[in-house]
Amino acid sequence: ICSLVCSPKGFPKLKNETFLRAARGEETEHTPVWCMRQAGRYLPEFRETRAAQDFFATCRSPKLCCELTLQPLRRFPLDAAIIFSDILVVPQALGMEVVMVPGKGPTFTEPLKEVEDLLKLRQKVDVTAELGYVFQAITLTRHSLEGRVPLIGFSGAPWTLMSYMVEGGGSNTMAKAKSWLYRHPEASHRLLRLLTDVITDYLVGQVAAGAQALQLFESHAGHLGPEQFQDFALPYIRDIAQAVKRKLKEEALPLVPMIIFAKDAHYALRDLAHAGYEVVGLDWTIRPQEARAQTGKDVTLQGNLDPCALYAPKEKIGELVKKMLEGFGTQRYIANLGHGLYPDMDPEHVGAFVEAVHAHSRHINKH
């Protein structure tokens, strides 16, 4: 079995290309839809699979990652799968210890406190040695999907990862991480550059393993203002897109569509639209028409229903989806939530969201 399943060759033929077509700006019969955190705790089968295992041990098991990635696709007619993993595997690859503390979330046992702490990080990372388990999970999942839908790989963006590494976990203010940007700008750039290099190799490795699209999560963009974003986030976001595309060409790998999702960074939408990504992901705090006006016609937009809309009755979800589709238009558009699914959401309401996107977009396209 392993020779077949572990080889990133001879993948099954793709049967549903809608997501990839929309990402590339080609015409689609319906608007494709997937959900951030679609493999997650809102599914009872996810909780059951995860129950016995430590979180990061689960991330390191290709078999479990594959199973968790496939679970939502057994329930819903989603147009893409996203590999089950975590953005904090990158700091782990740099030699930092991260543990998942129940009720608290991811916690770094020794966060970066002083500039000297940067010396403790691995300066050269062999991504295959450190993150090969993610690549194995991607290859196994790509075979197991049997061509049903494309598989998305992902990474956290440099600023978001840096903020976790300095804060030691989640934070409402990111004050420790932001203080580095003001007090230690040079060291901050050193760290961001190191992360950029590792993320680039990591994303290229995911494509080599079978990922058919890539998403970069700048989840903590909203903690930066426009100037700090220009200095400490945008240049690295741009560099990653350029370097990944260059290396994919050099290694004769497929040039897969790339998505940038910078949460709460409306002030940077114009720049993000020109940062080298085929798709710009949006959170729920911006109007579709406004996002279109700022990003222009050459990128696909992804988003942006308020995740909490899924607490509404099913008919109401349908109305909200229809309004969203009318705002974005059904083409050059991938429907999603403006952030991830929450653990207490009803799977049936997720199903109602997915089906409403398909039904309403088909109807709009016909008429």
mmCIF file of C-alpha atoms in Angstrom:
data_model
loop_
_atom_site.group_PDB
_atom_site.id
_atom_site.type_symbol
_atom_site.label_atom_id
_atom_site.label_comp_id
_atom_site.label_asym_id
_atom_site.label_seq_id
_atom_site.Cartn_x
_atom_site.Cartn_y
_atom_site.Cartn_z
ATOM 1 C CA ILE A 1 0.000 0.000 0.000
ATOM 2 C CA CYS A 2 2.700 2.482 0.998
ATOM 3 C CA SER A 3 4.442 2.572 -2.371
ATOM 4 C CA LEU A 4 1.132 3.509 -3.969
ATOM 5 C CA VAL A 5 -0.125 5.854 -1.280
ATOM 6 C CA CYS A 6 3.148 7.503 -0.314
ATOM 7 C CA SER A 7 4.094 8.433 -3.863
ATOM 8 C CA PRO A 8 3.185 11.907 -5.098
ATOM 9 C CA LYS A 9 2.774 10.453 -8.586
ATOM 10 C CA GLY A 10 -0.152 8.970 -10.446
ATOM 11 C CA PHE A 11 -2.781 10.967 -8.589
ATOM 12 C CA PRO A 12 -6.409 10.257 -9.546
ATOM 13 C CA LYS A 13 -7.905 12.529 -12.215
ATOM 14 C CA LEU A 14 -9.703 15.584 -10.804
ATOM 15 C CA LYS A 15 -13.494 15.374 -11.246
ATOM 16 C CA ASN A 16 -14.528 18.786 -9.873
ATOM 17 C CA GLU A 17 -12.309 21.678 -10.977
ATOM 18 C CA THR A 18 -14.736 24.480 -10.063
ATOM 19 C CA PHE A 19 -12.596 25.854 -7.232
ATOM 20 C CA LEU A 20 -9.420 25.894 -9.339
ATOM 21 C CA ARG A 21 -11.237 27.440 -12.308
ATOM 22 C CA ALA A 22 -12.603 30.255 -10.133
ATOM 23 C CA ALA A 23 -9.165 30.784 -8.562
ATOM 24 C CA ARG A 24 -7.641 31.162 -12.026
ATOM 25 C CA GLY A 25 -10.399 33.554 -13.127
ATOM 26 C CA GLU A 26 -12.071 31.111 -15.526
ATOM 27 C CA GLU A 27 -15.828 30.826 -15.906
ATOM 28 C CA THR A 28 -17.709 28.437 -13.585
ATOM 29 C CA GLU A 29 -21.207 26.941 -13.705
ATOM 30 C CA HIS A 30 -21.674 27.550 -10.000
ATOM 31 C CA THR A 31 -19.740 29.477 -7.377
ATOM 32 C CA PRO A 32 -17.373 27.106 -5.560
ATOM 33 C CA VAL A 33 -17.479 27.005 -1.769
ATOM 34 C CA TRP A 34 -15.320 25.703 1.064
ATOM 35 C CA CYS A 35 -14.979 26.751 4.719
ATOM 36 C CA MET A 36 -11.983 27.711 6.770
ATOM 37 C CA ARG A 37 -11.714 25.201 9.647
ATOM 38 C CA GLN A 38 -14.118 22.867 7.835
ATOM 39 C CA ALA A 39 -12.203 19.970 9.433
ATOM 40 C CA GLY A 40 -12.965 20.934 13.001
ATOM 41 C CA ARG A 41 -14.593 20.449 16.364
ATOM 42 C CA TYR A 42 -18.108 21.300 15.173
ATOM 43 C CA LEU A 43 -18.188 17.762 13.709
ATOM 44 C CA PRO A 44 -18.892 14.983 16.242
ATOM 45 C CA GLU A 45 -16.773 12.568 14.168
ATOM 46 C CA PHE A 46 -13.848 15.028 14.407
ATOM 47 C CA ARG A 47 -14.123 15.142 18.210
ATOM 48 C CA GLU A 48 -14.260 11.358 18.282
ATOM 49 C CA THR A 49 -11.163 10.930 16.073
ATOM 50 C CA ARG A 50 -9.236 13.545 18.059
ATOM 51 C CA ALA A 51 -10.324 12.418 21.552
ATOM 52 C CA ALA A 52 -7.491 10.015 22.301
ATOM 53 C CA GLN A 53 -4.645 12.088 20.858
ATOM 54 C CA ASP A 54 -2.602 15.126 21.778
ATOM 55 C CA PHE A 55 -3.279 17.892 19.210
ATOM 56 C CA PHE A 56 0.215 18.128 17.742
ATOM 57 C CA ALA A 57 0.563 14.324 17.802
ATOM 58 C CA THR A 58 -2.526 14.318 15.571
ATOM 59 C CA CYS A 59 -0.852 16.857 13.266
ATOM 60 C CA ARG A 60 2.159 14.521 13.011
ATOM 61 C CA SER A 61 0.040 11.517 11.994
ATOM 62 C CA PRO A 62 -0.521 11.508 8.206
ATOM 63 C CA LYS A 63 -3.270 8.917 8.599
ATOM 64 C CA LEU A 64 -5.242 10.991 11.127
ATOM 65 C CA CYS A 65 -4.722 14.231 9.163
ATOM 66 C CA CYS A 66 -6.075 12.479 6.093
ATOM 67 C CA GLU A 67 -9.131 11.176 7.955
ATOM 68 C CA LEU A 68 -9.888 14.603 9.490
ATOM 69 C CA THR A 69 -9.486 16.335 6.111
ATOM 70 C CA LEU A 70 -11.971 13.941 4.479
ATOM 71 C CA GLN A 71 -14.659 14.078 7.199
ATOM 72 C CA PRO A 72 -16.406 17.299 6.074
ATOM 73 C CA LEU A 73 -16.410 16.080 2.450
ATOM 74 C CA ARG A 74 -18.372 12.991 3.447
ATOM 75 C CA ARG A 75 -21.095 15.282 4.789
ATOM 76 C CA PHE A 76 -21.147 18.279 2.459
ATOM 77 C CA PRO A 77 -20.722 18.842 -1.305
ATOM 78 C CA LEU A 78 -17.752 21.184 -0.739
ATOM 79 C CA ASP A 79 -15.655 22.215 -3.749
ATOM 80 C CA ALA A 80 -12.261 21.951 -2.025
ATOM 81 C CA ALA A 81 -10.514 20.151 0.827
ATOM 82 C CA ILE A 82 -7.877 21.827 3.015
ATOM 83 C CA ILE A 83 -5.272 19.649 4.664
ATOM 84 C CA PHE A 84 -5.726 19.263 8.425
ATOM 85 C CA SER A 85 -2.660 20.776 10.105
ATOM 86 C CA ASP A 86 -1.724 23.886 12.098
ATOM 87 C CA ILE A 87 0.194 27.073 11.300
ATOM 88 C CA LEU A 88 2.407 26.564 14.373
ATOM 89 C CA VAL A 89 4.216 23.568 12.893
ATOM 90 C CA VAL A 90 6.575 26.156 11.317
ATOM 91 C CA PRO A 91 7.856 27.560 14.653
ATOM 92 C CA GLN A 92 8.231 23.927 15.759
ATOM 93 C CA ALA A 93 10.402 23.306 12.682
ATOM 94 C CA LEU A 94 12.553 26.241 13.839
ATOM 95 C CA GLY A 95 13.149 24.412 17.123
ATOM 96 C CA MET A 96 10.506 26.003 19.374
ATOM 97 C CA GLU A 97 8.307 23.887 21.614
ATOM 98 C CA VAL A 98 4.561 24.463 21.339
ATOM 99 C CA VAL A 99 1.981 22.570 23.388
ATOM 100 C CA MET A 100 -1.804 22.684 23.174
ATOM 101 C CA VAL A 101 -3.149 23.572 26.624
ATOM 102 C CA PRO A 102 -6.830 22.615 27.110
ATOM 103 C CA GLY A 103 -8.971 25.711 27.617
ATOM 104 C CA LYS A 104 -6.063 28.012 26.760
ATOM 105 C CA GLY A 105 -4.899 27.037 23.292
ATOM 106 C CA PRO A 106 -1.418 26.831 21.793
ATOM 107 C CA THR A 107 1.334 27.770 24.243
ATOM 108 C CA PHE A 108 5.072 28.199 23.670
ATOM 109 C CA THR A 109 7.084 26.823 26.588
ATOM 110 C CA GLU A 110 9.872 29.363 25.886
ATOM 111 C CA PRO A 111 8.712 32.321 23.801
ATOM 112 C CA LEU A 112 11.211 34.768 22.272
ATOM 113 C CA LYS A 113 11.834 37.409 24.957
ATOM 114 C CA GLU A 114 15.099 39.055 23.934
ATOM 115 C CA VAL A 115 16.805 39.607 20.600
ATOM 116 C CA GLU A 116 19.475 37.067 21.675
ATOM 117 C CA ASP A 117 16.767 34.388 21.712
ATOM 118 C CA LEU A 118 16.810 34.459 17.904
ATOM 119 C CA LEU A 119 20.130 32.593 18.101
ATOM 120 C CA LYS A 120 18.287 29.608 19.584
ATOM 121 C CA LEU A 121 16.295 29.159 16.358
ATOM 122 C CA ARG A 122 17.488 26.856 13.586
ATOM 123 C CA GLN A 123 18.956 29.169 10.972
ATOM 124 C CA LYS A 124 18.672 26.549 8.215
ATOM 125 C CA VAL A 125 15.649 24.305 8.162
ATOM 126 C CA ASP A 126 15.379 21.117 6.141
ATOM 127 C CA VAL A 127 11.608 21.198 5.637
ATOM 128 C CA THR A 128 11.462 17.564 4.527
ATOM 129 C CA ALA A 129 13.182 16.446 7.731
ATOM 130 C CA GLU A 130 11.150 18.731 10.025
ATOM 131 C CA LEU A 131 7.775 18.865 8.256
ATOM 132 C CA GLY A 132 7.798 15.730 6.112
ATOM 133 C CA TYR A 133 4.779 14.445 8.068
ATOM 134 C CA VAL A 134 2.681 17.261 6.521
ATOM 135 C CA PHE A 135 3.903 16.310 3.042
ATOM 136 C CA GLN A 136 3.028 12.659 3.702
ATOM 137 C CA ALA A 137 -0.445 13.696 4.902
ATOM 138 C CA ILE A 138 -0.972 15.737 1.705
ATOM 139 C CA THR A 139 0.103 12.864 -0.570
ATOM 140 C CA LEU A 140 -2.039 10.322 1.283
ATOM 141 C CA THR A 141 -5.051 12.674 1.294
ATOM 142 C CA ARG A 142 -4.674 13.532 -2.387
ATOM 143 C CA HIS A 143 -4.848 9.813 -3.233
ATOM 144 C CA SER A 144 -7.700 9.205 -0.782
ATOM 145 C CA LEU A 145 -9.779 12.062 -2.256
ATOM 146 C CA GLU A 146 -9.889 10.025 -5.485
ATOM 147 C CA GLY A 147 -10.100 13.233 -7.504
ATOM 148 C CA ARG A 148 -13.344 14.365 -5.872
ATOM 149 C CA VAL A 149 -12.116 17.934 -5.223
ATOM 150 C CA PRO A 150 -8.782 19.799 -5.161
ATOM 151 C CA LEU A 151 -6.641 19.818 -2.017
ATOM 152 C CA ILE A 152 -5.442 23.098 -0.502
ATOM 153 C CA GLY A 153 -2.159 23.377 1.398
ATOM 154 C CA PHE A 154 -1.386 26.312 3.689
ATOM 155 C CA SER A 155 0.959 28.149 6.017
ATOM 156 C CA GLY A 156 0.788 30.994 8.479
ATOM 157 C CA ALA A 157 2.370 34.231 7.214
ATOM 158 C CA PRO A 158 5.583 35.603 8.788
ATOM 159 C CA TRP A 159 4.070 38.369 10.968
ATOM 160 C CA THR A 160 1.341 36.073 12.312
ATOM 161 C CA LEU A 161 3.896 33.392 13.204
ATOM 162 C CA MET A 162 6.275 35.951 14.726
ATOM 163 C CA SER A 163 3.456 37.306 16.900
ATOM 164 C CA TYR A 164 2.812 33.836 18.353
ATOM 165 C CA MET A 165 6.532 33.186 18.848
ATOM 166 C CA VAL A 166 7.016 36.395 20.844
ATOM 167 C CA GLU A 167 3.681 36.414 22.710
ATOM 168 C CA GLY A 168 3.976 32.726 23.580
ATOM 169 C CA GLY A 169 0.358 32.127 22.535
ATOM 170 C CA GLY A 170 -2.783 34.036 21.656
ATOM 171 C CA SER A 171 -3.186 37.656 22.773
ATOM 172 C CA ASN A 172 -5.827 40.381 22.498
ATOM 173 C CA THR A 173 -3.309 43.167 21.958
ATOM 174 C CA MET A 174 -0.146 41.509 20.574
ATOM 175 C CA ALA A 175 1.640 44.147 22.673
ATOM 176 C CA LYS A 176 4.803 42.074 23.217
ATOM 177 C CA ALA A 177 5.166 41.225 19.538
ATOM 178 C CA LYS A 178 4.352 44.782 18.410
ATOM 179 C CA SER A 179 6.829 46.212 20.906
ATOM 180 C CA TRP A 180 9.544 44.237 19.046
ATOM 181 C CA LEU A 181 8.570 46.012 15.816
ATOM 182 C CA TYR A 182 9.070 49.402 17.535
ATOM 183 C CA ARG A 183 12.063 48.565 19.763
ATOM 184 C CA HIS A 184 13.919 45.990 17.655
ATOM 185 C CA PRO A 185 13.044 46.659 14.004
ATOM 186 C CA GLU A 186 16.248 45.063 12.665
ATOM 187 C CA ALA A 187 15.862 41.889 14.715
ATOM 188 C CA SER A 188 12.179 41.761 13.715
ATOM 189 C CA HIS A 189 13.156 41.876 10.041
ATOM 190 C CA ARG A 190 15.766 39.147 10.644
ATOM 191 C CA LEU A 191 13.128 36.908 12.178
ATOM 192 C CA LEU A 192 10.563 37.701 9.465
ATOM 193 C CA ARG A 193 13.140 36.929 6.751
ATOM 194 C CA LEU A 194 14.002 33.594 8.384
ATOM 195 C CA LEU A 195 10.299 32.720 8.545
ATOM 196 C CA THR A 196 9.801 33.801 4.919
ATOM 197 C CA ASP A 197 12.538 31.438 3.730
ATOM 198 C CA VAL A 198 11.151 28.480 5.688
ATOM 199 C CA ILE A 199 7.533 29.175 4.631
ATOM 200 C CA THR A 200 8.601 29.372 0.974
ATOM 201 C CA ASP A 201 10.298 25.953 1.104
ATOM 202 C CA TYR A 202 7.372 24.553 3.100
ATOM 203 C CA LEU A 203 4.789 25.700 0.527
ATOM 204 C CA VAL A 204 6.850 24.421 -2.414
ATOM 205 C CA GLY A 205 7.163 21.077 -0.575
ATOM 206 C CA GLN A 206 3.379 20.948 -0.184
ATOM 207 C CA VAL A 207 2.914 21.334 -3.951
ATOM 208 C CA ALA A 208 5.539 18.640 -4.598
ATOM 209 C CA ALA A 209 3.535 16.408 -2.231
ATOM 210 C CA GLY A 210 0.283 17.035 -4.113
ATOM 211 C CA ALA A 211 -1.319 20.311 -2.915
ATOM 212 C CA GLN A 212 -3.307 21.906 -5.770
ATOM 213 C CA ALA A 213 -3.649 25.392 -4.248
ATOM 214 C CA LEU A 214 -1.996 27.248 -1.352
ATOM 215 C CA GLN A 215 -3.377 29.670 1.218
ATOM 216 C CA LEU A 216 -1.246 32.023 3.304
ATOM 217 C CA PHE A 217 -2.931 33.012 6.583
ATOM 218 C CA GLU A 218 -2.004 36.484 7.872
ATOM 219 C CA SER A 219 -4.515 36.027 10.679
ATOM 220 C CA HIS A 220 -3.078 38.785 12.880
ATOM 221 C CA ALA A 221 -2.936 41.520 10.221
ATOM 222 C CA GLY A 222 -5.601 43.437 12.133
ATOM 223 C CA HIS A 223 -3.192 44.112 15.006
ATOM 224 C CA LEU A 224 -1.035 46.221 12.687
ATOM 225 C CA GLY A 225 -1.872 49.637 11.324
ATOM 226 C CA PRO A 226 -1.284 50.532 7.662
ATOM 227 C CA GLU A 227 2.327 51.676 8.221
ATOM 228 C CA GLN A 228 3.469 48.669 10.207
ATOM 229 C CA PHE A 229 1.715 46.377 7.734
ATOM 230 C CA GLN A 230 3.639 48.087 4.891
ATOM 231 C CA ASP A 231 6.932 47.590 6.745
ATOM 232 C CA PHE A 232 6.611 44.244 8.495
ATOM 233 C CA ALA A 233 3.946 42.188 6.690
ATOM 234 C CA LEU A 234 3.398 43.140 3.049
ATOM 235 C CA PRO A 235 7.022 42.823 1.799
ATOM 236 C CA TYR A 236 7.240 39.261 3.126
ATOM 237 C CA ILE A 237 3.779 38.339 1.778
ATOM 238 C CA ARG A 238 4.970 39.549 -1.648
ATOM 239 C CA ASP A 239 8.301 37.754 -1.362
ATOM 240 C CA ILE A 240 6.603 34.452 -0.556
ATOM 241 C CA ALA A 241 4.380 34.612 -3.662
ATOM 242 C CA GLN A 242 7.346 35.459 -5.907
ATOM 243 C CA ALA A 243 9.750 32.929 -4.405
ATOM 244 C CA VAL A 244 7.192 30.078 -4.369
ATOM 245 C CA LYS A 245 6.335 30.674 -8.033
ATOM 246 C CA ARG A 246 10.006 30.891 -9.009
ATOM 247 C CA LYS A 247 10.878 27.652 -7.201
ATOM 248 C CA LEU A 248 7.853 25.800 -8.596
ATOM 249 C CA LYS A 249 9.059 26.725 -12.094
ATOM 250 C CA GLU A 250 12.656 25.702 -11.310
ATOM 251 C CA GLU A 251 11.509 22.348 -9.969
ATOM 252 C CA ALA A 252 9.066 21.805 -12.883
ATOM 253 C CA LEU A 253 6.133 21.623 -10.435
ATOM 254 C CA PRO A 254 2.592 22.830 -11.216
ATOM 255 C CA LEU A 255 2.045 26.592 -10.794
ATOM 256 C CA VAL A 256 -0.858 26.329 -8.375
ATOM 257 C CA PRO A 257 -3.164 29.258 -7.480
ATOM 258 C CA MET A 258 -2.215 31.078 -4.286
ATOM 259 C CA ILE A 259 -4.610 32.751 -1.832
ATOM 260 C CA ILE A 260 -3.685 35.502 0.619
ATOM 261 C CA PHE A 261 -6.018 35.924 3.614
ATOM 262 C CA ALA A 262 -5.066 38.932 5.750
ATOM 263 C CA LYS A 263 -7.746 39.263 8.399
ATOM 264 C CA ASP A 264 -8.904 42.833 9.189
ATOM 265 C CA ALA A 265 -6.494 44.406 6.705
ATOM 266 C CA HIS A 266 -8.973 46.417 4.572
ATOM 267 C CA TYR A 267 -6.466 49.249 4.516
ATOM 268 C CA ALA A 268 -4.177 46.990 2.471
ATOM 269 C CA LEU A 269 -6.625 45.419 0.005
ATOM 270 C CA ARG A 270 -5.258 47.348 -2.988
ATOM 271 C CA ASP A 271 -1.715 46.278 -2.149
ATOM 272 C CA LEU A 272 -2.755 42.688 -1.507
ATOM 273 C CA ALA A 273 -4.473 42.556 -4.905
ATOM 274 C CA HIS A 274 -1.070 43.342 -6.473
ATOM 275 C CA ALA A 275 1.018 41.113 -4.205
ATOM 276 C CA GLY A 276 1.236 38.174 -6.623
ATOM 277 C CA TYR A 277 -1.696 36.059 -5.417
ATOM 278 C CA GLU A 278 -4.497 34.841 -7.679
ATOM 279 C CA VAL A 279 -7.040 35.054 -4.850
ATOM 280 C CA VAL A 280 -7.580 37.595 -2.053
ATOM 281 C CA GLY A 281 -9.514 36.263 0.954
ATOM 282 C CA LEU A 282 -11.764 38.658 2.860
ATOM 283 C CA ASP A 283 -13.103 38.759 6.403
ATOM 284 C CA TRP A 284 -16.740 39.663 7.075
ATOM 285 C CA THR A 285 -16.180 43.344 7.924
ATOM 286 C CA ILE A 286 -16.100 44.661 4.357
ATOM 287 C CA ARG A 287 -18.887 45.016 1.786
ATOM 288 C CA PRO A 288 -18.475 42.868 -1.329
ATOM 289 C CA GLN A 289 -18.868 45.840 -3.696
ATOM 290 C CA GLU A 290 -16.236 47.821 -1.815
ATOM 291 C CA ALA A 291 -13.787 44.895 -1.899
ATOM 292 C CA ARG A 292 -14.312 44.539 -5.676
ATOM 293 C CA ALA A 293 -13.751 48.258 -6.197
ATOM 294 C CA GLN A 294 -10.472 48.130 -4.268
ATOM 295 C CA THR A 295 -9.056 44.921 -5.738
ATOM 296 C CA GLY A 296 -9.976 45.412 -9.401
ATOM 297 C CA LYS A 297 -10.784 42.799 -12.024
ATOM 298 C CA ASP A 298 -7.600 40.744 -12.092
ATOM 299 C CA VAL A 299 -7.933 38.781 -8.850
ATOM 300 C CA THR A 300 -10.543 36.354 -7.578
ATOM 301 C CA LEU A 301 -12.134 37.209 -4.234
ATOM 302 C CA GLN A 302 -12.861 34.671 -1.489
ATOM 303 C CA GLY A 303 -15.147 35.078 1.506
ATOM 304 C CA ASN A 304 -16.803 36.544 3.435
ATOM 305 C CA LEU A 305 -19.970 35.540 5.283
ATOM 306 C CA ASP A 306 -19.849 36.359 8.990
ATOM 307 C CA PRO A 307 -19.216 32.942 10.623
ATOM 308 C CA CYS A 308 -21.872 33.806 13.234
ATOM 309 C CA ALA A 309 -24.472 33.968 10.438
ATOM 310 C CA LEU A 310 -24.437 30.157 10.668
ATOM 311 C CA TYR A 311 -26.234 30.459 14.024
ATOM 312 C CA ALA A 312 -29.231 31.886 12.129
ATOM 313 C CA PRO A 313 -32.153 29.699 11.004
ATOM 314 C CA LYS A 314 -31.476 27.869 7.728
ATOM 315 C CA GLU A 315 -33.829 30.056 5.617
ATOM 316 C CA LYS A 316 -32.035 33.165 6.885
ATOM 317 C CA ILE A 317 -28.650 31.619 5.937
ATOM 318 C CA GLY A 318 -30.030 31.166 2.420
ATOM 319 C CA GLU A 319 -31.065 34.848 2.243
ATOM 320 C CA LEU A 320 -27.666 36.033 3.483
ATOM 321 C CA VAL A 321 -25.863 33.839 0.943
ATOM 322 C CA LYS A 322 -28.049 35.176 -1.886
ATOM 323 C CA LYS A 323 -27.258 38.755 -0.865
ATOM 324 C CA MET A 324 -23.533 37.945 -0.657
ATOM 325 C CA LEU A 325 -23.556 36.381 -4.141
ATOM 326 C CA GLU A 326 -25.380 39.401 -5.555
ATOM 327 C CA GLY A 327 -22.727 41.627 -4.004
ATOM 328 C CA PHE A 328 -19.705 39.720 -5.310
ATOM 329 C CA GLY A 329 -21.186 38.322 -8.505
ATOM 330 C CA THR A 330 -20.914 34.606 -9.194
ATOM 331 C CA GLN A 331 -17.707 34.726 -11.269
ATOM 332 C CA ARG A 332 -14.089 35.255 -10.160
ATOM 333 C CA TYR A 333 -15.431 34.424 -6.743
ATOM 334 C CA ILE A 334 -15.037 31.614 -4.183
ATOM 335 C CA ALA A 335 -17.614 31.550 -1.398
ATOM 336 C CA ASN A 336 -16.332 31.051 2.145
ATOM 337 C CA LEU A 337 -16.807 32.433 5.621
ATOM 338 C CA GLY A 338 -14.966 35.549 6.745
ATOM 339 C CA HIS A 339 -13.072 33.399 9.265
ATOM 340 C CA GLY A 340 -13.130 29.792 10.506
ATOM 341 C CA LEU A 341 -16.082 27.737 11.727
ATOM 342 C CA TYR A 342 -16.649 27.790 15.510
ATOM 343 C CA PRO A 343 -16.759 24.581 17.592
ATOM 344 C CA ASP A 344 -20.404 24.984 18.713
ATOM 345 C CA MET A 345 -21.866 25.326 15.214
ATOM 346 C CA ASP A 346 -24.535 22.953 13.944
ATOM 347 C CA PRO A 347 -23.215 20.850 11.039
ATOM 348 C CA GLU A 348 -26.661 21.077 9.403
ATOM 349 C CA HIS A 349 -26.282 24.853 9.178
ATOM 350 C CA VAL A 350 -22.899 24.399 7.511
ATOM 351 C CA GLY A 351 -24.650 22.136 5.006
ATOM 352 C CA ALA A 352 -27.337 24.789 4.464
ATOM 353 C CA PHE A 353 -24.609 27.359 3.708
ATOM 354 C CA VAL A 354 -22.864 25.121 1.157
ATOM 355 C CA GLU A 355 -26.108 24.159 -0.572
ATOM 356 C CA ALA A 356 -27.348 27.770 -0.677
ATOM 357 C CA VAL A 357 -24.135 28.881 -2.441
ATOM 358 C CA HIS A 358 -24.589 26.196 -5.102
ATOM 359 C CA ALA A 359 -28.334 26.738 -5.583
ATOM 360 C CA HIS A 360 -28.319 30.551 -5.682
ATOM 361 C CA SER A 361 -25.196 30.852 -7.855
ATOM 362 C CA ARG A 362 -26.629 28.385 -10.399
ATOM 363 C CA HIS A 363 -29.884 30.335 -10.438
ATOM 364 C CA ILE A 364 -28.107 33.692 -10.910
ATOM 365 C CA ASN A 365 -25.926 32.234 -13.694
ATOM 366 C CA LYS A 366 -28.990 30.934 -15.568
ATOM 367 C CA HIS A 367 -30.863 34.218 -15.373
#
